[in-house]
Coordinates of C-alpha atoms in Angstrom, one line a residue:
X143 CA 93.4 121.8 116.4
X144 CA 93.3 120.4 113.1
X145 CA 93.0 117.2 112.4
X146 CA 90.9 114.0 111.1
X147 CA 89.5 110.8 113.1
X148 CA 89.1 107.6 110.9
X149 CA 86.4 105.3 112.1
X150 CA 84.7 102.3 110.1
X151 CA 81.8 100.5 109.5
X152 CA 82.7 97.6 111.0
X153 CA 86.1 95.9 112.5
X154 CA 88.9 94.8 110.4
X155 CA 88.0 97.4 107.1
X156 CA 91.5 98.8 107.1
X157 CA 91.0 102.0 109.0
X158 CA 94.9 101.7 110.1
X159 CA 95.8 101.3 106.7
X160 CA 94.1 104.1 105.1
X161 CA 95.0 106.5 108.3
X162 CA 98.9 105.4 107.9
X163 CA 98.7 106.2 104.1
X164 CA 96.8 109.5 104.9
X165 CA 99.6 110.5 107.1
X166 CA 102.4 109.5 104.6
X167 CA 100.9 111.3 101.6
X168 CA 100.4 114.6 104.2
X169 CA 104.0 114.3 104.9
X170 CA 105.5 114.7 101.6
X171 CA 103.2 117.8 101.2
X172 CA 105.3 118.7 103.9
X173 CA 102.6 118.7 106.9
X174 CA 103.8 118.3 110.3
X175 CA 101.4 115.1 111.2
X176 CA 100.5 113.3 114.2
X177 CA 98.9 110.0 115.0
X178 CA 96.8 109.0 117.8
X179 CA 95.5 105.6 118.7
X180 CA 94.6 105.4 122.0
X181 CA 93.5 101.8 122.5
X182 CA 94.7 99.4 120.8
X183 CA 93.7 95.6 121.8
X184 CA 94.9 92.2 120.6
X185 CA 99.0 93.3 120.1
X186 CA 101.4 94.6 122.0
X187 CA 101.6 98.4 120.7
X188 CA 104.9 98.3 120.2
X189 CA 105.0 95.0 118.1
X190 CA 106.5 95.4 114.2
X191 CA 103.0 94.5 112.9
X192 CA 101.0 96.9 115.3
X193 CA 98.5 99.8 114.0
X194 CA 100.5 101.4 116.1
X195 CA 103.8 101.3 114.3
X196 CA 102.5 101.2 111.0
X197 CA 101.1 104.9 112.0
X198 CA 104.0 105.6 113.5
X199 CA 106.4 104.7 110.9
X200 CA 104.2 106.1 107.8
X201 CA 103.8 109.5 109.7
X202 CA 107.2 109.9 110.8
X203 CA 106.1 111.1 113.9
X204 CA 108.9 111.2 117.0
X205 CA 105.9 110.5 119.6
X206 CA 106.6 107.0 120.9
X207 CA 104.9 104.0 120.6
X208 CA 103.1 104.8 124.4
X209 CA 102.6 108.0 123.3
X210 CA 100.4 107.4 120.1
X211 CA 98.9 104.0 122.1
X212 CA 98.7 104.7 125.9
X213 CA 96.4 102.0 126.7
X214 CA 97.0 98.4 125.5
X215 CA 95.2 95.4 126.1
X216 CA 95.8 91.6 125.1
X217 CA 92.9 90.1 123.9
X218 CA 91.2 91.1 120.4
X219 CA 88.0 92.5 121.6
X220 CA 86.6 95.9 122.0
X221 CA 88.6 97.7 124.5
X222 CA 86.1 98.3 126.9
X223 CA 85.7 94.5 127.9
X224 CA 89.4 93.7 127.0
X225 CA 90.0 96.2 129.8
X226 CA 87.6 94.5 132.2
X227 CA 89.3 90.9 131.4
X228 CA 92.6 92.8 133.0
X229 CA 90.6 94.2 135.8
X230 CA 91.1 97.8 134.4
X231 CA 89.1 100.8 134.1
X232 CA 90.0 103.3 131.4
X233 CA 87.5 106.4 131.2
X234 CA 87.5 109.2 128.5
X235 CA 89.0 111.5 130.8
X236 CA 92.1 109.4 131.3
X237 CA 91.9 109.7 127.3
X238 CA 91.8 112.9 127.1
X239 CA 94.2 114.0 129.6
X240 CA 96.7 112.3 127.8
X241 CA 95.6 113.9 124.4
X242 CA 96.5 117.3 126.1
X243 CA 100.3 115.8 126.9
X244 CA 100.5 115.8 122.8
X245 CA 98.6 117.7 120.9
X246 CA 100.5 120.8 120.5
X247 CA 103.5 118.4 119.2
X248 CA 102.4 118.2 115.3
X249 CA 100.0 120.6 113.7
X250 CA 97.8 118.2 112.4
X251 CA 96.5 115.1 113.4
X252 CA 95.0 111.8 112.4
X253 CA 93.2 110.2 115.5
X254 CA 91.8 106.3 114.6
X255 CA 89.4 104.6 116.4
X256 CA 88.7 101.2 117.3
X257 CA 86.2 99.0 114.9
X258 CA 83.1 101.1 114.0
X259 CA 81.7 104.1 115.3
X260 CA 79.6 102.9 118.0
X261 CA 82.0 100.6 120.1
X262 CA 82.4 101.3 123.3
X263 CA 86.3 102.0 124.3
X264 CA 86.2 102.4 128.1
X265 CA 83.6 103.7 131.0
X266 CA 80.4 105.2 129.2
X267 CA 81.8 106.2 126.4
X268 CA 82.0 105.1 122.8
X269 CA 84.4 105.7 119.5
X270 CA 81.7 109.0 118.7
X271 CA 82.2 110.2 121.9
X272 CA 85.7 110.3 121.7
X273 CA 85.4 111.7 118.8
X274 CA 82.9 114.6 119.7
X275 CA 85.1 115.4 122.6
X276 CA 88.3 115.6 120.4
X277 CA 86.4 118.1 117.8
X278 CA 87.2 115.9 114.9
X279 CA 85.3 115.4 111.8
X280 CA 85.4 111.4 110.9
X281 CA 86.2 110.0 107.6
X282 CA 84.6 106.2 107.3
X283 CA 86.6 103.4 105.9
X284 CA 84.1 100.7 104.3
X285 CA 84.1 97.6 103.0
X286 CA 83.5 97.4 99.3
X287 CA 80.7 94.4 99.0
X288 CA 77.5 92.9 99.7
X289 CA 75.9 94.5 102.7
X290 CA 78.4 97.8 103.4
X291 CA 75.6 100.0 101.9
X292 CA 73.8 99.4 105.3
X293 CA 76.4 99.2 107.3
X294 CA 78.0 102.5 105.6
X295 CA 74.3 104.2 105.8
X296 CA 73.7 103.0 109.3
X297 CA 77.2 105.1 110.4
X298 CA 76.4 108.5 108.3
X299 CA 73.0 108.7 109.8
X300 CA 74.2 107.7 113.4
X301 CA 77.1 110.4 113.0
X302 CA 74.6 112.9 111.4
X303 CA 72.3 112.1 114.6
X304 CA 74.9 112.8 117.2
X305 CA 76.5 115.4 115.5
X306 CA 79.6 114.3 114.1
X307 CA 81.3 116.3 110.8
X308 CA 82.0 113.9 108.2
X309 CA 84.7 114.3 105.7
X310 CA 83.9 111.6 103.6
X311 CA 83.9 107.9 102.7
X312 CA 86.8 105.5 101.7
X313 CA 86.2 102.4 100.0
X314 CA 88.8 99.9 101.0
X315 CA 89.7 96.3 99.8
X316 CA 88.1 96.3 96.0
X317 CA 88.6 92.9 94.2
X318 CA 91.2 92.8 91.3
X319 CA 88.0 91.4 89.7
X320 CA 84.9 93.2 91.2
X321 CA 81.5 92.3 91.0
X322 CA 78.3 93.7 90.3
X323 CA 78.1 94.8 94.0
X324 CA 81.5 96.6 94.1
X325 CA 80.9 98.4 91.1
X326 CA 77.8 99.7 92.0
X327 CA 78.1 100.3 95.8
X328 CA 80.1 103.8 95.5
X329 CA 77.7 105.6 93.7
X330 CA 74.5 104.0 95.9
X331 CA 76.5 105.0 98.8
X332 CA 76.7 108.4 97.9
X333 CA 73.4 109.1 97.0
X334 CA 71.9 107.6 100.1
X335 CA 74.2 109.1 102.4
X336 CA 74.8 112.5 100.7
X337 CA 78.4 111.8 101.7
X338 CA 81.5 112.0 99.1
X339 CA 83.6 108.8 98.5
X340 CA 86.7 110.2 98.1
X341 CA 88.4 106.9 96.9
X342 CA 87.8 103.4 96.4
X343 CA 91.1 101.6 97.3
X344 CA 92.1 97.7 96.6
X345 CA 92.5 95.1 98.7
X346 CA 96.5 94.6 99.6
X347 CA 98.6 91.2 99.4
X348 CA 100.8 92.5 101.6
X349 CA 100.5 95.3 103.9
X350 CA 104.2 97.4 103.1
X351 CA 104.7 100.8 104.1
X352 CA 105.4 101.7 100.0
X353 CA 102.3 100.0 99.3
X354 CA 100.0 101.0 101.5
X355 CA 101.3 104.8 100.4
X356 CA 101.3 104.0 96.6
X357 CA 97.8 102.7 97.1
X358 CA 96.3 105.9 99.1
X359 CA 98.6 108.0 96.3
X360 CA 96.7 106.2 93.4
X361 CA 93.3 105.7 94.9
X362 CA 92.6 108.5 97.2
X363 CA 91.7 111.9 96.0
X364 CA 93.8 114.0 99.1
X365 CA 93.2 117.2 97.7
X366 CA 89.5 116.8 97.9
X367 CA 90.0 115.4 101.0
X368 CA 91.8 118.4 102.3
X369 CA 89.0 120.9 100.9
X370 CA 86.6 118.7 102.7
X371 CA 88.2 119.1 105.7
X372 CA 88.9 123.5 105.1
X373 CA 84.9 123.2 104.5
X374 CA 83.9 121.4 107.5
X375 CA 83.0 123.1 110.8
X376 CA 84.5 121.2 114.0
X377 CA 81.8 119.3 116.1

């Protein structure tokens, strides 16, 4: 299986974003791409304004919304305790067993998470597990000021520990007008981590499928993304 698994450093850093536009530059290099979200909390998956169908609208993928999103839950929390507020139980084998339903449908796939790398989606187990179990290597999306250098190190050295691939590192939501902090961030981020950035992408008005691909187009380097990813052994 070949694929990606976007996780963050924290919640709400644009990992749907940067997966959707992942998957919409990939298909104009005529890639057969997947998406895969499996929890999703806060929004109904199938919703116009869902991660969910901004993933599967960018990819162009013919899975259905339940397909890309089989577990959904209504409050914005991590899904482990939005599924306890609805008296359910979702473990990773349940996760799993529907990953086998799809993954022979697409020839590559981009798997996001849900916040940062160490929340904890159902029953003893957490975003890296998931993503250990999957054999993905993780690309992190970061936040571009004060304090991501932390949060950014924190996750590379946690992934490193458990041993998790990583791609690289995407910079997302940089000020028209950036200071001190986002201009220096990338290249501090790099040399503690001894990770790549492979883009540093600006913050978004509006989130629009043509802008969200014009943005990864402009600020993403794909190709060294996609050497990356031919370098990298699975988990």
């Amino acid at each position: 299986m070949k694929g990606i698994f976007i996780t963050g450093t924290d919640t709400d850093v644009g990992k749907t974003v940067i997966a959707s536009g992942i998957a919409a530059t990939l298909k104009e290099k005529n890639m057969d791409v997947g998406v895969f979200k499996p929890l999703l909390s806060g929004i109904s998956r199938n919703h116009a304004n869902s991660d969910t169908s901004l993933l599967k609208h960018m990819s162009q993928t013919s899975l259905t919304h339940a397909e890309i999103t089989p577990y959904e839950f209504s409050q914005p929390l991590a899904p482990s305790v939005a599924a306890q507020l609805e008296d359910k139980e979702i473990c990773m084998q349940a996760v799993l067993d529907h990953w086998e339903k799809i993954k022979d449908r697409h020839d590559f796939f981009i798997v996001e998470g849900a916040g940062g790398i160490s929340v904890p989606l159902g029953k003893d187990f957490l975003v890296s597990d998931l993503a250990i179990a999957l054999k993905l290597p993780i690309l992190i999306v970061a936040r571009p000021n004060l304090g991501t250098v932390n949060h950014t190190y924190l996750t590379v050295y946690y992934a490193k520990q458990v041993g998790i691939p990583i791609v690289g590192i995407v910079i997302n939501g940089k000020s028209n007008q950036p200071n001190i902090d986002e201009i220096t961030n990338p290249k501090l981020m790099e040399d503690m981590c001894g990770v790549p950035v492979l883009g540093v992408t600006p913050k978004l008005k509006k989130i629009t499928e043509l802008g969200v691909q014009h943005m990864v187009d402009t600020s993403l380097d794909i190709e060294v993304l996609l050497r990356r990813l031919m370098e990298i052994s699975p988990v």
